Coordinates of N, CA and C in Angstrom, one line a residue:
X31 N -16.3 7.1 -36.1 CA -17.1 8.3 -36.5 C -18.5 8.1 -36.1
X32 N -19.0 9.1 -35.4 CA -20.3 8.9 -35.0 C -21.6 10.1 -35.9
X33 N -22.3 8.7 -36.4 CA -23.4 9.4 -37.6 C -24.3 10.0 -36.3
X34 N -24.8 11.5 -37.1 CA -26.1 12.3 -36.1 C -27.2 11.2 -37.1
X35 N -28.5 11.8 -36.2 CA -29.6 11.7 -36.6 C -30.4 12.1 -37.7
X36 N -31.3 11.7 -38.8 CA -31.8 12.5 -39.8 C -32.3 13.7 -39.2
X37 N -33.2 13.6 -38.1 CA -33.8 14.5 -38.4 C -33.7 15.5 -36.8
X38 N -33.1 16.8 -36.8 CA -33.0 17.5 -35.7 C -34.3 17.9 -34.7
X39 N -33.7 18.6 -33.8 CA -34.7 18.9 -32.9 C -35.6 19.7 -33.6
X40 N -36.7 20.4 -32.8 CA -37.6 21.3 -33.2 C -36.8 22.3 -33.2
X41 N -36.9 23.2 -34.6 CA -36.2 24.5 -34.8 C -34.8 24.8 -34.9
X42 N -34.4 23.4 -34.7 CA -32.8 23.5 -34.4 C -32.2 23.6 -36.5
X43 N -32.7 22.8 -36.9 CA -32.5 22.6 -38.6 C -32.9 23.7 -39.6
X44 N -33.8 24.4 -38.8 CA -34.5 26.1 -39.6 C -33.7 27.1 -39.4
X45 N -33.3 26.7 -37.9 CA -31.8 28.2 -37.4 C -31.0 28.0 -38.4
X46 N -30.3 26.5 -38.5 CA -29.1 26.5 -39.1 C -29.1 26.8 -40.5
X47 N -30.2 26.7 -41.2 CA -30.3 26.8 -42.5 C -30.2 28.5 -42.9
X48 N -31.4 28.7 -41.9 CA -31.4 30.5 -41.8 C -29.9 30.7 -41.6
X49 N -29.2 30.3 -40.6 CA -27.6 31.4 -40.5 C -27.1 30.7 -42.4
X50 N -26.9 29.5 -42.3 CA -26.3 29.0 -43.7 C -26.8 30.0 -44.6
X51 N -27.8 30.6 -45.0 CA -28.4 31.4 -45.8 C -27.8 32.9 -45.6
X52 N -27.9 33.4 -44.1 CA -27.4 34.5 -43.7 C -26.0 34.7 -43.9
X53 N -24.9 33.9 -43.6 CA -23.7 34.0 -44.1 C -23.6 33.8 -45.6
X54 N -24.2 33.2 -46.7 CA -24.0 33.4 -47.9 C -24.2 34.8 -48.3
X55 N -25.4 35.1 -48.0 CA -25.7 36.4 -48.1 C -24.9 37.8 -47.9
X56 N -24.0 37.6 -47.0 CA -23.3 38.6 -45.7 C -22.1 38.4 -46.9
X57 N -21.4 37.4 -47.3 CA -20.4 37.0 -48.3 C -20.9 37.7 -49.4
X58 N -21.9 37.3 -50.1 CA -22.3 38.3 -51.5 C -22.1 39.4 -51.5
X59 N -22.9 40.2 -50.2 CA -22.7 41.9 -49.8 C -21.5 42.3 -50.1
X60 N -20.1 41.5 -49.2 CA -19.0 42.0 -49.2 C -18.3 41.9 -50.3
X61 N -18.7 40.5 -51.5 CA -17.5 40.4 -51.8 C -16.9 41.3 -53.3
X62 N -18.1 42.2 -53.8 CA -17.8 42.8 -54.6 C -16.7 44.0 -53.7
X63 N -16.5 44.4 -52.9 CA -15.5 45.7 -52.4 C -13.9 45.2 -52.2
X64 N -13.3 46.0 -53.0 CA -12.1 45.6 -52.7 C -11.6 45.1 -51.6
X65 N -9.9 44.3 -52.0 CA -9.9 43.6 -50.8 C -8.6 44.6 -50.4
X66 N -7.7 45.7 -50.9 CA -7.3 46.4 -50.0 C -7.9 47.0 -48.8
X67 N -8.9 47.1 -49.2 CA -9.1 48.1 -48.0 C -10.5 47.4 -46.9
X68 N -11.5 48.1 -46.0 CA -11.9 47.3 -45.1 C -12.9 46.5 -45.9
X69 N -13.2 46.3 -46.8 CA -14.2 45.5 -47.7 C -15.5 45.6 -47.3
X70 N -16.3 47.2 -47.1 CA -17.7 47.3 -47.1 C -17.9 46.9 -45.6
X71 N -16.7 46.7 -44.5 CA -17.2 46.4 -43.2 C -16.8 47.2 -42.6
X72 N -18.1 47.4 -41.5 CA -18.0 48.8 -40.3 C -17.7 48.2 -38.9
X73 N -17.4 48.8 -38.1 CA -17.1 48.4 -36.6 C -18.1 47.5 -36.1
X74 N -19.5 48.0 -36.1 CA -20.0 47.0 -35.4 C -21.3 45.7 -36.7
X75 N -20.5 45.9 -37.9 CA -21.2 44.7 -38.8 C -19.5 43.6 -38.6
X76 N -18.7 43.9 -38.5 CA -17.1 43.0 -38.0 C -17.9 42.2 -36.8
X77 N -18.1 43.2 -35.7 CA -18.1 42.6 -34.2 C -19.4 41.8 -33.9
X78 N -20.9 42.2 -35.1 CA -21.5 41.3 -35.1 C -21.5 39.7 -35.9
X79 N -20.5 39.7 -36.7 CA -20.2 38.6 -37.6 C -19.6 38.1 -36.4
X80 N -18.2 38.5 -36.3 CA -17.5 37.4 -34.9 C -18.3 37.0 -34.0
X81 N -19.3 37.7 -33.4 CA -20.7 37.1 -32.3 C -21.0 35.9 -33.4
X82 N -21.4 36.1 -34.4 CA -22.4 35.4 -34.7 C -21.9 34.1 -34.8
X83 N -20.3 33.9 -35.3 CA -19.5 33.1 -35.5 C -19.4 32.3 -33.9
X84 N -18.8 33.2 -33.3 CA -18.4 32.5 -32.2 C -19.8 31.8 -31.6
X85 N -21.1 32.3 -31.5 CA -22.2 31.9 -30.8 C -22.6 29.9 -31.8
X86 N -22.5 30.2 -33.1 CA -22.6 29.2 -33.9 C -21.5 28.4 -33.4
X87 N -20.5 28.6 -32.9 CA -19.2 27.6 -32.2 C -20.0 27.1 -30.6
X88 N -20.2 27.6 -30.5 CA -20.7 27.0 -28.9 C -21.8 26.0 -29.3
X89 N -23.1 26.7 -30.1 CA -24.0 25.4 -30.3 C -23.4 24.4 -30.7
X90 N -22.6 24.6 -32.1 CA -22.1 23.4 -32.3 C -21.1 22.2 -31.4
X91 N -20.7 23.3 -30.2 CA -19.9 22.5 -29.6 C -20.8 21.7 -28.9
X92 N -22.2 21.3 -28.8 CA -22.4 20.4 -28.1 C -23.1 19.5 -29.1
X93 N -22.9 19.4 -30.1 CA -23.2 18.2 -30.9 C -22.3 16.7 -30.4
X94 N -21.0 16.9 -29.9 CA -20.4 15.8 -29.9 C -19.2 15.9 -28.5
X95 N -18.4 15.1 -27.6 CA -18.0 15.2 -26.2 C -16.9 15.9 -27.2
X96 N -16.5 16.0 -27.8 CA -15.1 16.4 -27.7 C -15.2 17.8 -29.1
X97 N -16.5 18.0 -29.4 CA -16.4 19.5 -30.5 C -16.0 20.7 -29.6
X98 N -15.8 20.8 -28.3 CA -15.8 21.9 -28.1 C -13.9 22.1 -28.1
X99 N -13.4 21.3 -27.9 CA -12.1 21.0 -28.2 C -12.0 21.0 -29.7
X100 N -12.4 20.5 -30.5 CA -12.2 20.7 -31.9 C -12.4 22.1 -32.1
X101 N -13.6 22.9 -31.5 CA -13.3 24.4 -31.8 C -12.8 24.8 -31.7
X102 N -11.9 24.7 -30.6 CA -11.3 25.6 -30.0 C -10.1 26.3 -30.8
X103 N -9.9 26.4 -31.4 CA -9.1 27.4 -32.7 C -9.9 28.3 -33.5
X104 N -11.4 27.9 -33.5 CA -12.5 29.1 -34.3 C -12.0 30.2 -33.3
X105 N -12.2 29.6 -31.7 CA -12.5 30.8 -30.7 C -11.3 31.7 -30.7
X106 N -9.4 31.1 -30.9 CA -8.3 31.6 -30.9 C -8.5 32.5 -31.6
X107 N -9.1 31.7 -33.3 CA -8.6 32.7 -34.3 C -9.4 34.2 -34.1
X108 N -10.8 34.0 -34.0 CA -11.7 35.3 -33.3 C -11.3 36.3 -32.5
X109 N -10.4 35.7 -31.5 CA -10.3 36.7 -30.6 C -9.3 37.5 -31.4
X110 N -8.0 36.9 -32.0 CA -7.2 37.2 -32.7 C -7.7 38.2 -33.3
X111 N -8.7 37.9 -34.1 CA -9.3 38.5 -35.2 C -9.4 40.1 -34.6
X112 N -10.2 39.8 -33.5 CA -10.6 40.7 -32.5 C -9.5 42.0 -31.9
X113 N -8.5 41.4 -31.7 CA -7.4 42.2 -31.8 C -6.8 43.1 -32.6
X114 N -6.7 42.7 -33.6 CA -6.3 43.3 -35.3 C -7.3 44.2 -35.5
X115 N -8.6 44.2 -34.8 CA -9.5 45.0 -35.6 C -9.8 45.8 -34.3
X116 N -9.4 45.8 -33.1 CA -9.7 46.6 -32.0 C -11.0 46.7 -31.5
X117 N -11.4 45.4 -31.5 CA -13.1 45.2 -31.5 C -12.9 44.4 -29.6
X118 N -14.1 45.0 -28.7 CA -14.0 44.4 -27.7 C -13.8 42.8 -28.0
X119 N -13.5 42.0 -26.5 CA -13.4 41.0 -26.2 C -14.3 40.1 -26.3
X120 N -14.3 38.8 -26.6 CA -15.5 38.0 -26.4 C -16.3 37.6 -24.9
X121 N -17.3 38.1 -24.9 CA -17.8 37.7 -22.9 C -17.8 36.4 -22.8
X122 N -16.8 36.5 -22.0 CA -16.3 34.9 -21.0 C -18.3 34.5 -20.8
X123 N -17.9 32.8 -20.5 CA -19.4 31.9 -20.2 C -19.6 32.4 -18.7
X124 N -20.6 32.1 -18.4 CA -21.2 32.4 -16.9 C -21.0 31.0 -16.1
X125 N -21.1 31.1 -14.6 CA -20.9 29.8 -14.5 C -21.8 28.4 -14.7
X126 N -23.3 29.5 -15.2 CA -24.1 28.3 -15.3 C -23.8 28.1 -16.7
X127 N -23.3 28.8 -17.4 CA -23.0 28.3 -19.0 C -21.6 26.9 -19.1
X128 N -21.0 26.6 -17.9 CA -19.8 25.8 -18.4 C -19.8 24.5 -19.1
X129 N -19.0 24.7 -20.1 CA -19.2 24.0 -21.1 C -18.9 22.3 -20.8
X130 N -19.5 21.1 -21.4 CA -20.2 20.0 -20.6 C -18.5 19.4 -20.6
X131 N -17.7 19.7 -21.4 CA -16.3 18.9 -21.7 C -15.2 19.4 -20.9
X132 N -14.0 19.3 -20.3 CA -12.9 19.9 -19.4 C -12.4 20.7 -20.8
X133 N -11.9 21.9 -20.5 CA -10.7 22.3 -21.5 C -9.2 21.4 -21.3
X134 N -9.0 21.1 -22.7 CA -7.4 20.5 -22.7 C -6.9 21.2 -24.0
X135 N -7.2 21.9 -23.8 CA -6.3 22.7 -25.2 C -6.0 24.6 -24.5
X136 N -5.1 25.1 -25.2 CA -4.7 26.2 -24.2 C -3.3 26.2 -23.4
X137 N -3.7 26.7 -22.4 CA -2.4 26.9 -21.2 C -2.0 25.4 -20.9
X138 N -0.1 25.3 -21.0 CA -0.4 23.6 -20.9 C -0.5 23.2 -19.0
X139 N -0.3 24.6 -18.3 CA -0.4 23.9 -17.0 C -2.0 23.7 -16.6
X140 N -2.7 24.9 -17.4 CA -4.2 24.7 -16.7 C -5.0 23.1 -17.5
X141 N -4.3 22.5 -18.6 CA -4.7 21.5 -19.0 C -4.3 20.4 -17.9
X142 N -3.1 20.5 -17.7 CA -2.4 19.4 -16.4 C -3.7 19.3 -15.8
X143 N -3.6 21.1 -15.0 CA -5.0 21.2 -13.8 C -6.0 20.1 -14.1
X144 N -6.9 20.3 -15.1 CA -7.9 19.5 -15.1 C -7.6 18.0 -15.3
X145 N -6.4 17.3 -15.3 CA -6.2 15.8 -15.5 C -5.8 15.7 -14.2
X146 N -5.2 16.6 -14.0 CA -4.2 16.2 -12.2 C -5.9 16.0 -11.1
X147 N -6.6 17.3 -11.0 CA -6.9 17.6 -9.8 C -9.0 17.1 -10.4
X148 N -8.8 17.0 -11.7 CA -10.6 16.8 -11.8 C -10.9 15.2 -11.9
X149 N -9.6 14.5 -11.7 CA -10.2 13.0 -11.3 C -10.2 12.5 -9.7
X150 N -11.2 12.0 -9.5 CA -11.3 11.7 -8.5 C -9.9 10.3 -7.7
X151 N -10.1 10.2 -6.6 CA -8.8 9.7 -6.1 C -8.2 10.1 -5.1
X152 N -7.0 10.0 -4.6 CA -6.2 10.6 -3.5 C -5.3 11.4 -4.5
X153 N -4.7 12.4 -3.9 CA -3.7 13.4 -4.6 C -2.8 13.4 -3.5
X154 N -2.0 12.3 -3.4 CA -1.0 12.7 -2.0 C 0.3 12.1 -2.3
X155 N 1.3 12.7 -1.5 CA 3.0 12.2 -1.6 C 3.1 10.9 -1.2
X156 N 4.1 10.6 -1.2 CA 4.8 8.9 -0.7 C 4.9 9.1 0.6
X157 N 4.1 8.4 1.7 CA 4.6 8.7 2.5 C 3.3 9.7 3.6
X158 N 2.2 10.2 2.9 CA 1.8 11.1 3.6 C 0.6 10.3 3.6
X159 N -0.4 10.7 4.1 CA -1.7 10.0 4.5 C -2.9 10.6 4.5
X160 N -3.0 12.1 4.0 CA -3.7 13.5 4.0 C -3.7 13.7 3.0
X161 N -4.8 13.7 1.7 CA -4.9 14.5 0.4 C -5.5 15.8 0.9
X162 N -4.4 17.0 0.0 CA -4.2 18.3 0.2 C -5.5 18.8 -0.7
X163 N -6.0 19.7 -0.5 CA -7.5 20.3 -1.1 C -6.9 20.7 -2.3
X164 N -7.8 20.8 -3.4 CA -6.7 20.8 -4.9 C -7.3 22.7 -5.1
X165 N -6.3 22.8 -5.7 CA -7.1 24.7 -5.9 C -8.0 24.4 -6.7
X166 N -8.5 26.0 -6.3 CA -9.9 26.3 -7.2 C -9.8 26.0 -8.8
X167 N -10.7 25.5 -9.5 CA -10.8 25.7 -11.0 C -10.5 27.0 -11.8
X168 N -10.1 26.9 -12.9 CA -10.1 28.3 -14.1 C -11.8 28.9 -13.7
X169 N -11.6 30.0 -14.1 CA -12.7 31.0 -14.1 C -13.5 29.8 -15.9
X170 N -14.7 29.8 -15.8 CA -15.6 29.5 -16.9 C -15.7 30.5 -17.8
X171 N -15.6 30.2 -19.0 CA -16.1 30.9 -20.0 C -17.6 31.3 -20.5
X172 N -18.0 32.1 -20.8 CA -19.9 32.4 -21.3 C -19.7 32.8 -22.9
X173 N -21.2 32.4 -23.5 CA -20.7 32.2 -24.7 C -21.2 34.4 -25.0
X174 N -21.1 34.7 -26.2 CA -20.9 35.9 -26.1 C -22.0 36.4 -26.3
X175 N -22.4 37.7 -25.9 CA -23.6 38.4 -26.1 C -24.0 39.5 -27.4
X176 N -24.8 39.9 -27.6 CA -25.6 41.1 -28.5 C -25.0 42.0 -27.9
X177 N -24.6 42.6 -29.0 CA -23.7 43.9 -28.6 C -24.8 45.5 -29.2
X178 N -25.7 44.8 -30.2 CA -26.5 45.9 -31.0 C -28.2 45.0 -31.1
X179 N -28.9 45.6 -31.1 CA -30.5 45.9 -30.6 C -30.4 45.0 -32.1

């Protein structure tokens, strides 16, 4: 287990505290409305909570080599979420956004992909003397955008 640091970057410890405060808050609002029905949430107070959630997933995925893989079920369940509630998609990363870790969680052949073809080495048959050019990578992910001013 690897201990962080007491004390964070500049500004980094103020955000977190402000969202930790802003999600309490967001919780209070809701939680007196019943839970049959949409519980005091409108179309785009849903779709800005999953931003805000999902955006809090990406920072945190670069705390440690392997959180972005630990997240990666915040992002499943979201989009899911996303589904059920008919709320656009999350915007895929850009390519300058790709995240610092390989995905190994997901599709199990695009997982192969990145163990087969992202180590370095020869990729060739028994017999042959030519490593074949390996296909292109998965499209990158971008972490998601402001949907409302």
């Amino acid at each position: 287990m690897e201990l962080l640091p007491m004390n964070a970057a500049p500004g980094v410890g103020e955000r977190a505290d402000a969202a930790a405060d802003a999600a309490c808050h967001l919780y209070d609002a809701v939680a007196p409305w019943a839970a049959g029905g949409p519980g005091g949430w409108s179309r785009t107070a849903a779709e800005d909570a999953a931003e805000t959630i999902e955006t809090t997933a990406h920072a945190l995925a670069r705390i440690h080599p392997r959180a972005e893989v630990i997240l990666a079920p915040v992002h499943a369940a979201l989009a899911e979420l996303r589904r059920h509630l008919a709320l656009a998609p999350a915007d895929p990363l850009s390519a300058d956004e790709v995240p610092a870790t390989p995905p190994t969680v997901g599709n199990p052949r695009r997982t192969r992909w990145v163990r087969v073809h992202a180590q370095p080495g020869p990729l060739t048959r028994s017999g042959s003397s030519v490593s074949p050019a390996p296909p292109a990578p998965p499209a990158p992910r971008r972490p998601p955008s402001r949907t409302t001013p």
